[in-house]
Amino acid sequence: MSEVCAAPPRTDFRAAARETWVIWLGLFALGIGFGVLVASHGFPWWLAPVISAVLFAGSVEFILVGMLAAAAPIAAIAMTTFLVNARHLFYGLSFPLHRVAGWHRKAYSVFALSDEAYALTTSKDPDTLTSGRILWTQFGLHASWAAGALAGGLVGTTLLRDVEGLDFVLTALFGVLTMDAYRARPDRTTLLLAGGCAVAALAVTPGSMILAAMGAFTACLAVRHRLAQGARRA
């Protein structure tokens, strides 16, 4: 047996649950919001858990619901998904995938790589992580999100069916994420660039605001990076 999978499965599960159950609970609650949002757009209740289980893309799922409801072009959906999730390309550089044993487990670990999984694993010494502990952590996040979406889909089509303002769930989510990110790294220039790109995209292309804003913001960050490189070399 390889070193990375030496711990008994129950030990791995207990270790993952003891450390991440609060995060699992938080994702379950957020999944409820996603399920309610799906139901509020008139989609069937089962679509929320299916999207959450098959895609498991977090914020992209919130965006996807709005774009599907607005009948956005497939190309716009694909480009928006790529831009939002492009950060995962960089996650792969430091995620301890080498600690996961077996190609099929590695495949699931790549699929289930989320912001939370990345933060929970890369903050530790990779040598202290076992294959099972990494996978249980990721599976717990995945299952919590899908279970929350299932509960939200059911509640959204019954108890919360006539509640107004549920569309604000997505706006509130990104508002909170933005505030947390700014507190962790108060970069005023980036904040102004993001806000300026959003306002300009809304004024110029209101029908494709998200795609235009994210494209412009990415271009601005690329230009800013090149300027910073040039300044360091000068």
Coordinates of N, CA and C in Angstrom, one line a residue:
M1 N 0.9 -1.2 0.0 CA 0.0 0.0 0.0 C 0.9 1.2 0.0
S2 N 0.5 2.2 -0.8 CA 1.3 3.4 -0.9 C 1.2 4.3 0.4
E3 N 2.2 5.1 0.5 CA 2.2 6.0 1.7 C 1.0 6.9 1.8
V4 N 0.5 7.4 0.6 CA -0.6 8.4 0.6 C -1.9 7.8 1.0
C5 N -2.1 6.5 1.0 CA -3.4 6.0 1.4 C -3.3 5.0 2.6
A6 N -2.3 5.2 3.4 CA -2.0 4.3 4.5 C -3.1 4.3 5.6
A7 N -3.7 5.5 5.9 CA -4.6 5.6 7.0 C -5.9 4.9 6.7
P8 N -6.5 4.3 7.8 CA -7.8 3.6 7.6 C -8.9 4.6 7.1
P9 N -9.9 4.2 6.3 CA -10.9 5.1 5.7 C -11.6 5.8 6.8
R10 N -12.0 5.2 7.9 CA -12.8 5.8 9.0 C -12.0 6.9 9.6
T11 N -10.7 6.7 9.8 CA -9.8 7.7 10.4 C -9.8 8.9 9.5
D12 N -9.6 8.7 8.2 CA -9.6 9.8 7.2 C -10.9 10.6 7.3
F13 N -12.1 9.9 7.3 CA -13.4 10.6 7.4 C -13.5 11.4 8.7
R14 N -13.1 10.8 9.8 CA -13.3 11.5 11.1 C -12.4 12.7 11.1
A15 N -11.2 12.6 10.5 CA -10.3 13.8 10.5 C -10.9 14.9 9.6
A16 N -11.4 14.5 8.5 CA -11.9 15.5 7.6 C -13.2 16.1 8.2
A17 N -14.1 15.3 8.8 CA -15.3 15.8 9.3 C -15.0 16.7 10.5
R18 N -14.1 16.3 11.4 CA -13.8 17.1 12.6 C -13.3 18.5 12.2
E19 N -12.6 18.6 11.1 CA -12.0 19.8 10.7 C -12.8 20.7 9.8
T20 N -13.7 20.1 9.0 CA -14.4 20.9 8.0 C -15.9 20.8 8.1
W21 N -16.5 20.3 9.2 CA -17.9 20.2 9.3 C -18.6 21.5 9.2
V22 N -17.9 22.5 9.8 CA -18.5 23.9 9.7 C -18.6 24.4 8.3
I23 N -17.6 24.1 7.5 CA -17.6 24.5 6.1 C -18.7 23.7 5.3
W24 N -18.8 22.4 5.6 CA -19.8 21.6 5.0 C -21.2 22.2 5.3
L25 N -21.4 22.6 6.6 CA -22.7 23.2 7.0 C -22.9 24.5 6.3
G26 N -21.9 25.3 6.1 CA -22.0 26.5 5.4 C -22.4 26.3 3.9
L27 N -21.8 25.4 3.3 CA -22.1 25.1 1.9 C -23.5 24.5 1.8
F28 N -24.0 23.8 2.8 CA -25.4 23.3 2.7 C -26.3 24.5 2.8
A29 N -26.1 25.4 3.6 CA -26.9 26.6 3.7 C -26.9 27.4 2.4
L30 N -25.7 27.6 1.8 CA -25.6 28.3 0.6 C -26.3 27.5 -0.6
G31 N -26.2 26.2 -0.5 CA -26.9 25.4 -1.5 C -28.4 25.5 -1.4
I32 N -28.9 25.7 -0.2 CA -30.4 26.0 -0.1 C -30.7 27.3 -0.9
G33 N -29.9 28.3 -0.7 CA -30.1 29.5 -1.5 C -30.1 29.3 -3.0
F34 N -29.2 28.5 -3.4 CA -29.2 28.2 -4.9 C -30.4 27.4 -5.3
G35 N -30.8 26.5 -4.5 CA -32.0 25.7 -4.9 C -33.3 26.6 -4.9
V36 N -33.4 27.5 -4.0 CA -34.5 28.4 -4.0 C -34.5 29.4 -5.2
L37 N -33.2 29.8 -5.5 CA -33.1 30.7 -6.7 C -33.5 30.0 -8.0
V38 N -33.1 28.7 -8.1 CA -33.5 27.9 -9.3 C -35.0 27.8 -9.4
A39 N -35.7 27.5 -8.3 CA -37.1 27.4 -8.3 C -37.8 28.7 -8.5
S40 N -37.2 29.8 -8.1 CA -37.8 31.1 -8.3 C -37.8 31.5 -9.7
H41 N -36.9 30.9 -10.5 CA -36.9 31.2 -11.9 C -37.8 30.3 -12.7
G42 N -38.6 29.5 -12.1 CA -39.6 28.7 -12.7 C -39.0 27.3 -13.2
F43 N -37.8 27.0 -12.9 CA -37.3 25.7 -13.3 C -37.8 24.6 -12.3
P44 N -37.8 23.4 -12.7 CA -38.2 22.3 -11.8 C -37.3 22.1 -10.7
W45 N -37.8 21.6 -9.5 CA -37.1 21.5 -8.3 C -35.8 20.6 -8.4
W46 N -35.9 19.6 -9.3 CA -34.8 18.6 -9.4 C -33.6 19.2 -10.1
L47 N -33.8 20.3 -10.8 CA -32.7 20.8 -11.6 C -31.6 21.3 -10.7
A48 N -31.9 21.9 -9.6 CA -30.9 22.4 -8.7 C -29.9 21.4 -8.2
P49 N -30.4 20.2 -7.6 CA -29.4 19.2 -7.2 C -28.7 18.6 -8.4
V50 N -29.3 18.5 -9.6 CA -28.6 17.9 -10.7 C -27.5 18.8 -11.1
I51 N -27.8 20.1 -11.3 CA -26.7 21.0 -11.6 C -25.6 21.0 -10.6
S52 N -26.0 21.0 -9.3 CA -25.0 21.1 -8.2 C -24.1 19.8 -8.2
A53 N -24.7 18.6 -8.5 CA -24.0 17.4 -8.4 C -23.1 17.2 -9.7
V54 N -23.6 17.6 -10.8 CA -22.9 17.4 -12.1 C -21.8 18.5 -12.3
L55 N -22.2 19.7 -12.1 CA -21.3 20.8 -12.4 C -20.4 21.1 -11.2
F56 N -21.0 21.3 -10.0 CA -20.3 21.6 -8.7 C -19.4 22.8 -9.0
A57 N -20.0 23.9 -9.4 CA -19.2 25.1 -9.8 C -19.5 26.3 -9.0
G58 N -20.3 26.2 -7.9 CA -20.5 27.3 -7.0 C -21.1 28.5 -7.6
S59 N -20.3 29.6 -7.6 CA -20.8 30.9 -8.1 C -21.2 30.8 -9.6
V60 N -20.5 30.0 -10.4 CA -20.9 29.8 -11.8 C -22.4 29.3 -11.9
E61 N -22.8 28.4 -11.0 CA -24.1 27.9 -11.0 C -25.1 29.0 -10.8
F62 N -24.9 30.0 -9.9 CA -25.8 31.1 -9.7 C -25.9 31.9 -11.0
I63 N -24.7 32.2 -11.6 CA -24.7 32.9 -12.9 C -25.4 32.2 -14.0
L64 N -25.2 30.9 -14.0 CA -25.8 30.0 -15.1 C -27.3 30.1 -15.0
V65 N -27.9 30.1 -13.8 CA -29.4 30.1 -13.7 C -29.9 31.4 -14.4
G66 N -29.3 32.5 -14.0 CA -29.7 33.8 -14.6 C -29.6 33.8 -16.1
M67 N -28.5 33.3 -16.6 CA -28.2 33.3 -18.1 C -29.2 32.3 -18.8
L68 N -29.5 31.2 -18.2 CA -30.4 30.3 -18.8 C -31.8 30.9 -18.8
A69 N -32.2 31.5 -17.7 CA -33.5 32.2 -17.7 C -33.6 33.3 -18.7
A70 N -32.5 34.0 -19.0 CA -32.5 35.0 -20.0 C -32.2 34.5 -21.4
A71 N -32.1 33.2 -21.6 CA -31.9 32.6 -22.9 C -30.6 33.1 -23.5
A72 N -29.6 33.2 -22.7 CA -28.3 33.7 -23.2 C -27.7 32.8 -24.2
P73 N -26.9 33.2 -25.2 CA -26.3 32.4 -26.1 C -25.3 31.4 -25.4
I74 N -25.2 30.2 -26.0 CA -24.3 29.2 -25.5 C -22.8 29.7 -25.4
A75 N -22.4 30.5 -26.4 CA -21.0 31.0 -26.4 C -20.8 31.9 -25.3
A76 N -21.8 32.8 -24.9 CA -21.7 33.7 -23.8 C -21.6 32.9 -22.5
I77 N -22.4 31.8 -22.4 CA -22.4 31.0 -21.2 C -21.0 30.3 -21.0
A78 N -20.5 29.8 -22.1 CA -19.2 29.1 -22.1 C -18.1 30.1 -21.7
M79 N -18.1 31.2 -22.4 CA -17.0 32.2 -22.1 C -17.1 32.7 -20.6
T80 N -18.3 33.0 -20.2 CA -18.4 33.5 -18.8 C -18.0 32.4 -17.8
T81 N -18.3 31.1 -18.1 CA -17.9 30.0 -17.2 C -16.4 29.9 -17.2
F82 N -15.8 30.1 -18.4 CA -14.3 30.0 -18.4 C -13.6 31.1 -17.6
L83 N -14.2 32.3 -17.8 CA -13.5 33.5 -17.1 C -13.7 33.4 -15.6
V84 N -14.9 32.9 -15.2 CA -15.1 32.8 -13.7 C -14.3 31.7 -13.1
N85 N -14.1 30.6 -13.8 CA -13.4 29.5 -13.2 C -12.0 29.4 -13.7
A86 N -11.5 30.4 -14.4 CA -10.1 30.3 -14.9 C -9.1 30.2 -13.7
R87 N -9.5 30.7 -12.5 CA -8.6 30.7 -11.4 C -8.2 29.2 -11.0
H88 N -9.0 28.3 -11.4 CA -8.7 26.9 -11.1 C -7.5 26.4 -11.8
L89 N -7.2 27.0 -12.9 CA -5.9 26.6 -13.6 C -4.7 26.9 -12.7
F90 N -4.8 27.9 -11.9 CA -3.7 28.2 -11.0 C -3.8 27.4 -9.7
Y91 N -5.0 27.1 -9.3 CA -5.1 26.2 -8.2 C -4.4 24.9 -8.4
G92 N -4.4 24.4 -9.6 CA -3.8 23.1 -9.9 C -2.3 23.1 -9.7
L93 N -1.7 24.3 -9.7 CA -0.2 24.3 -9.5 C 0.2 24.0 -8.1
S94 N -0.6 24.3 -7.1 CA -0.2 24.0 -5.8 C -1.1 23.1 -5.0
F95 N -2.2 22.6 -5.6 CA -3.1 21.7 -4.9 C -2.3 20.3 -4.8
P96 N -2.4 19.7 -3.6 CA -1.6 18.5 -3.4 C -2.2 17.2 -4.0
L97 N -2.4 17.3 -5.3 CA -3.0 16.2 -6.1 C -2.1 14.9 -6.0
H98 N -0.8 15.2 -5.8 CA 0.2 14.0 -5.8 C -0.1 13.2 -4.5
R99 N -0.8 13.7 -3.5 CA -1.1 12.9 -2.4 C -2.3 12.0 -2.5
V100 N -3.0 12.2 -3.6 CA -4.2 11.4 -3.9 C -3.8 10.1 -4.7
A101 N -4.2 9.0 -4.2 CA -3.8 7.7 -4.8 C -4.8 7.2 -5.8
G102 N -4.4 6.7 -7.0 CA -5.3 6.1 -8.0 C -5.8 7.2 -9.0
W103 N -5.8 6.7 -10.2 CA -6.2 7.7 -11.3 C -7.6 8.1 -11.2
H104 N -8.5 7.2 -10.8 CA -9.9 7.5 -10.7 C -10.2 8.5 -9.5
R105 N -9.4 8.3 -8.4 CA -9.6 9.2 -7.3 C -9.0 10.6 -7.7
K106 N -7.9 10.6 -8.4 CA -7.3 11.9 -8.9 C -8.3 12.6 -9.8
A107 N -9.0 11.8 -10.6 CA -10.0 12.4 -11.6 C -11.1 13.1 -10.8
Y108 N -11.6 12.4 -9.7 CA -12.6 13.0 -8.9 C -12.1 14.2 -8.1
S109 N -10.9 14.1 -7.7 CA -10.3 15.3 -6.9 C -10.2 16.5 -7.8
V110 N -9.8 16.3 -9.1 CA -9.7 17.4 -10.0 C -11.1 18.0 -10.2
F111 N -12.1 17.1 -10.4 CA -13.5 17.6 -10.6 C -14.0 18.4 -9.4
A112 N -13.7 17.9 -8.3 CA -14.3 18.5 -7.0 C -13.4 19.6 -6.4
L113 N -12.4 20.0 -7.2 CA -11.6 21.1 -6.7 C -12.3 22.4 -6.7
S114 N -12.6 22.9 -5.5 CA -13.3 24.1 -5.3 C -12.5 25.1 -4.5
D115 N -13.0 26.3 -4.3 CA -12.3 27.3 -3.6 C -12.0 26.8 -2.1
E116 N -13.1 26.2 -1.6 CA -13.0 25.8 -0.2 C -12.0 24.6 0.0
A117 N -12.1 23.7 -1.0 CA -11.2 22.5 -0.9 C -9.7 23.0 -1.1
Y118 N -9.5 24.0 -1.9 CA -8.2 24.5 -2.1 C -7.7 25.1 -0.9
A119 N -8.5 26.0 -0.3 CA -8.1 26.7 1.0 C -7.8 25.7 2.1
L120 N -8.7 24.6 2.2 CA -8.5 23.7 3.3 C -7.3 22.8 3.2
T121 N -6.9 22.5 2.0 CA -5.8 21.6 1.8 C -4.4 22.3 1.6
T122 N -4.4 23.4 0.9 CA -3.1 24.0 0.7 C -2.6 24.8 1.9
S123 N -3.4 25.0 2.9 CA -3.0 25.6 4.1 C -2.2 24.7 5.0
K124 N -2.1 23.4 4.6 CA -1.5 22.4 5.5 C -0.2 21.9 4.8
D125 N 0.6 21.3 5.6 CA 1.8 20.6 5.0 C 1.3 19.4 4.2
P126 N 1.6 19.3 2.9 CA 1.1 18.2 2.1 C 1.5 16.8 2.7
D127 N 2.6 16.7 3.3 CA 3.0 15.4 3.9 C 2.1 15.0 5.0
T128 N 1.3 15.9 5.6 CA 0.4 15.5 6.7 C -0.9 15.0 6.1
L129 N -1.2 15.2 4.9 CA -2.5 14.8 4.3 C -2.4 13.4 3.6
T130 N -3.5 12.7 3.9 CA -3.6 11.4 3.2 C -4.6 11.5 2.0
S131 N -4.5 10.5 1.2 CA -5.4 10.5 0.0 C -6.9 10.5 0.5
G132 N -7.2 9.7 1.5 CA -8.6 9.6 2.0 C -9.0 10.9 2.6
R133 N -8.2 11.6 3.3 CA -8.6 12.8 4.0 C -8.9 13.9 3.0
I134 N -8.1 14.0 1.9 CA -8.3 15.0 0.9 C -9.6 14.7 0.2
L135 N -9.9 13.4 -0.1 CA -11.1 13.1 -0.9 C -12.3 13.2 0.0
W136 N -12.3 12.8 1.3 CA -13.4 13.0 2.2 C -13.7 14.5 2.3
T137 N -12.7 15.3 2.4 CA -12.9 16.8 2.5 C -13.7 17.3 1.3
Q138 N -13.2 16.8 0.1 CA -13.9 17.3 -1.1 C -15.3 16.7 -1.3
F139 N -15.4 15.4 -0.9 CA -16.7 14.8 -1.1 C -17.7 15.4 -0.1
G140 N -17.3 15.8 1.1 CA -18.2 16.4 2.0 C -18.6 17.8 1.5
L141 N -17.8 18.5 0.9 CA -18.1 19.8 0.3 C -19.1 19.6 -0.8
H142 N -18.8 18.6 -1.7 CA -19.7 18.3 -2.8 C -21.1 17.9 -2.4
A143 N -21.1 16.9 -1.5 CA -22.4 16.4 -1.0 C -23.2 17.4 -0.3
S144 N -22.5 18.3 0.5 CA -23.3 19.3 1.3 C -23.9 20.3 0.3
W145 N -23.2 20.7 -0.7 CA -23.7 21.6 -1.7 C -24.9 21.1 -2.4
A146 N -24.8 19.8 -2.9 CA -25.9 19.2 -3.7 C -27.1 18.9 -2.8
A147 N -26.8 18.5 -1.5 CA -28.0 18.3 -0.6 C -28.7 19.6 -0.3
G148 N -27.9 20.7 -0.1 CA -28.5 22.0 0.1 C -29.4 22.4 -1.0
A149 N -28.8 22.2 -2.3 CA -29.6 22.5 -3.5 C -30.9 21.7 -3.6
L150 N -30.8 20.5 -3.2 CA -32.0 19.6 -3.2 C -33.1 20.2 -2.2
A151 N -32.6 20.5 -1.0 CA -33.5 21.1 0.0 C -34.1 22.4 -0.5
G152 N -33.2 23.2 -1.0 CA -33.7 24.6 -1.5 C -34.6 24.4 -2.7
G153 N -34.4 23.5 -3.6 CA -35.3 23.3 -4.7 C -36.7 22.9 -4.2
L154 N -36.7 22.0 -3.2 CA -38.0 21.5 -2.7 C -38.7 22.6 -1.9
V155 N -38.0 23.3 -1.1 CA -38.6 24.4 -0.3 C -39.0 25.6 -1.2
G156 N -38.2 25.8 -2.3 CA -38.5 26.9 -3.2 C -39.7 26.7 -4.0
T157 N -40.1 25.5 -4.2 CA -41.3 25.2 -5.0 C -42.6 25.0 -4.1
T158 N -42.4 25.1 -2.7 CA -43.5 25.0 -1.8 C -43.6 26.2 -0.9
L159 N -42.8 26.2 0.2 CA -42.9 27.2 1.2 C -42.5 28.6 0.7
L160 N -41.5 28.7 -0.1 CA -41.0 30.0 -0.5 C -41.4 30.3 -2.0
R161 N -42.4 29.6 -2.5 CA -42.7 29.8 -3.9 C -43.1 31.2 -4.2
D162 N -43.8 31.9 -3.3 CA -44.3 33.2 -3.6 C -43.5 34.4 -3.0
V163 N -42.4 34.0 -2.4 CA -41.6 35.1 -1.8 C -40.8 35.9 -2.8
E164 N -40.9 37.2 -2.8 CA -40.3 38.0 -3.7 C -38.9 38.4 -3.2
G165 N -38.0 38.8 -4.2 CA -36.7 39.2 -3.8 C -35.6 38.2 -3.8
L166 N -36.0 36.9 -4.1 CA -35.0 35.8 -4.0 C -33.9 36.0 -5.0
D167 N -34.1 36.7 -6.1 CA -33.1 37.0 -7.1 C -31.9 37.7 -6.4
F168 N -32.1 38.3 -5.3 CA -31.0 39.1 -4.7 C -30.0 38.2 -4.0
V169 N -30.3 36.8 -3.9 CA -29.4 35.9 -3.3 C -28.0 36.0 -4.0
L170 N -28.1 36.0 -5.3 CA -26.8 36.0 -6.1 C -26.0 37.3 -5.8
T171 N -26.8 38.4 -5.9 CA -26.1 39.7 -5.6 C -25.5 39.8 -4.2
A172 N -26.3 39.3 -3.2 CA -25.8 39.3 -1.9 C -24.6 38.4 -1.7
L173 N -24.6 37.3 -2.4 CA -23.4 36.4 -2.3 C -22.2 37.0 -2.8
F174 N -22.2 37.6 -4.0 CA -21.0 38.3 -4.5 C -20.7 39.5 -3.7
G175 N -21.7 40.2 -3.2 CA -21.3 41.4 -2.4 C -20.5 41.0 -1.1
V176 N -21.0 39.9 -0.5 CA -20.2 39.4 0.7 C -18.8 38.9 0.3
L177 N -18.7 38.2 -0.8 CA -17.4 37.7 -1.2 C -16.5 38.9 -1.6
T178 N -17.0 39.9 -2.2 CA -16.2 41.1 -2.5 C -15.7 41.8 -1.2
M179 N -16.6 41.9 -0.3 CA -16.2 42.6 1.0 C -15.1 41.8 1.7
D180 N -15.3 40.4 1.7 CA -14.3 39.6 2.4 C -12.9 39.7 1.7
A181 N -13.0 39.6 0.3 CA -11.8 39.7 -0.4 C -11.1 41.0 -0.2
Y182 N -11.8 42.1 -0.2 CA -11.2 43.4 0.0 C -10.6 43.6 1.4
R183 N -11.3 43.0 2.4 CA -10.7 43.1 3.7 C -9.4 42.3 3.8
A184 N -9.4 41.1 3.1 CA -8.2 40.3 3.2 C -7.0 41.0 2.4
R185 N -7.4 41.7 1.3 CA -6.4 42.3 0.5 C -6.9 43.6 0.0
P186 N -6.8 44.7 0.7 CA -7.5 46.0 0.3 C -6.7 46.6 -0.9
D187 N -7.1 46.2 -2.1 CA -6.5 46.7 -3.3 C -7.5 47.7 -4.0
R188 N -7.4 49.0 -3.7 CA -8.4 49.9 -4.2 C -8.4 50.0 -5.7
T189 N -7.2 49.9 -6.3 CA -7.2 50.0 -7.8 C -8.0 48.9 -8.5
T190 N -7.8 47.7 -8.0 CA -8.6 46.5 -8.5 C -10.1 46.7 -8.3
L191 N -10.4 47.2 -7.1 CA -11.9 47.5 -6.9 C -12.4 48.5 -7.8
L192 N -11.7 49.6 -8.1 CA -12.2 50.6 -9.0 C -12.2 50.1 -10.4
L193 N -11.2 49.3 -10.8 CA -11.3 48.7 -12.2 C -12.5 47.8 -12.3
A194 N -12.8 47.0 -11.4 CA -13.9 46.1 -11.5 C -15.2 46.9 -11.5
G195 N -15.4 47.9 -10.7 CA -16.6 48.7 -10.7 C -16.7 49.5 -12.0
G196 N -15.6 50.0 -12.5 CA -15.7 50.8 -13.7 C -16.0 49.9 -14.9
C197 N -15.4 48.7 -15.0 CA -15.8 47.8 -16.1 C -17.2 47.4 -16.1
A198 N -17.8 47.1 -14.8 CA -19.2 46.7 -14.7 C -20.1 47.9 -15.2
V199 N -19.8 49.1 -14.8 CA -20.6 50.2 -15.2 C -20.6 50.4 -16.7
A200 N -19.3 50.4 -17.2 CA -19.2 50.6 -18.7 C -19.9 49.5 -19.5
A201 N -19.8 48.2 -19.0 CA -20.4 47.1 -19.8 C -21.9 47.3 -19.7
L202 N -22.4 47.7 -18.5 CA -23.9 47.9 -18.4 C -24.4 49.0 -19.3
A203 N -23.6 50.0 -19.5 CA -24.0 51.1 -20.4 C -23.9 50.8 -21.9
V204 N -22.8 50.0 -22.2 CA -22.6 49.7 -23.7 C -23.3 48.5 -24.1
T205 N -23.2 47.4 -23.4 CA -23.8 46.1 -23.8 C -24.7 45.5 -22.7
P206 N -25.8 46.1 -22.4 CA -26.6 45.7 -21.2 C -27.1 44.2 -21.4
G207 N -27.2 43.7 -22.6 CA -27.7 42.4 -22.8 C -26.6 41.3 -22.6
S208 N -25.3 41.7 -22.6 CA -24.2 40.8 -22.3 C -23.3 41.4 -21.3
M209 N -23.9 42.0 -20.3 CA -23.1 42.8 -19.3 C -22.0 42.0 -18.6
I210 N -22.4 40.8 -18.1 CA -21.4 40.0 -17.4 C -20.2 39.6 -18.2
L211 N -20.5 39.1 -19.4 CA -19.4 38.7 -20.3 C -18.5 39.9 -20.6
A212 N -19.1 41.0 -21.0 CA -18.3 42.2 -21.4 C -17.5 42.7 -20.2
A213 N -18.2 42.8 -19.1 CA -17.5 43.3 -17.9 C -16.3 42.4 -17.5
M214 N -16.5 41.1 -17.5 CA -15.4 40.2 -17.1 C -14.3 40.2 -18.1
G215 N -14.6 40.3 -19.4 CA -13.6 40.4 -20.4 C -12.8 41.7 -20.3
A216 N -13.5 42.8 -20.1 CA -12.8 44.1 -19.9 C -11.9 44.1 -18.6
F217 N -12.4 43.5 -17.6 CA -11.7 43.5 -16.3 C -10.4 42.6 -16.4
T218 N -10.6 41.5 -17.1 CA -9.4 40.6 -17.4 C -8.3 41.4 -18.2
A219 N -8.8 42.1 -19.2 CA -7.8 42.9 -20.1 C -7.2 44.0 -19.2
C220 N -7.9 44.6 -18.4 CA -7.3 45.7 -17.5 C -6.3 45.1 -16.6
L221 N -6.6 43.9 -16.0 CA -5.6 43.3 -15.1 C -4.3 42.9 -15.8
A222 N -4.5 42.4 -17.1 CA -3.3 42.0 -17.9 C -2.5 43.2 -18.2
V223 N -3.1 44.4 -18.6 CA -2.4 45.6 -18.8 C -1.7 46.1 -17.6
R224 N -2.4 46.0 -16.5 CA -1.8 46.5 -15.2 C -0.6 45.6 -14.8
H225 N -0.7 44.3 -15.1 CA 0.4 43.4 -14.8 C 1.6 43.8 -15.6
R226 N 1.4 44.0 -16.9 CA 2.5 44.3 -17.8 C 3.2 45.7 -17.4
L227 N 2.4 46.6 -17.0 CA 2.9 47.9 -16.6 C 3.7 47.8 -15.3
A228 N 3.3 46.9 -14.4 CA 4.0 46.7 -13.2 C 5.3 46.0 -13.4
Q229 N 5.3 45.1 -14.4 CA 6.5 44.4 -14.8 C 7.5 45.4 -15.4
G230 N 7.0 46.3 -16.2 CA 7.9 47.2 -16.9 C 8.5 48.2 -15.8
A231 N 7.7 48.6 -14.8 CA 8.2 49.5 -13.8 C 9.3 48.8 -13.0
R232 N 9.1 47.5 -12.7 CA 10.1 46.8 -11.9 C 11.5 46.7 -12.7
R233 N 11.4 46.5 -14.0 CA 12.6 46.4 -14.8 C 13.3 47.7 -15.0
A234 N 12.5 48.8 -14.9 CA 13.1 50.1 -15.2 C 14.1 50.5 -14.1

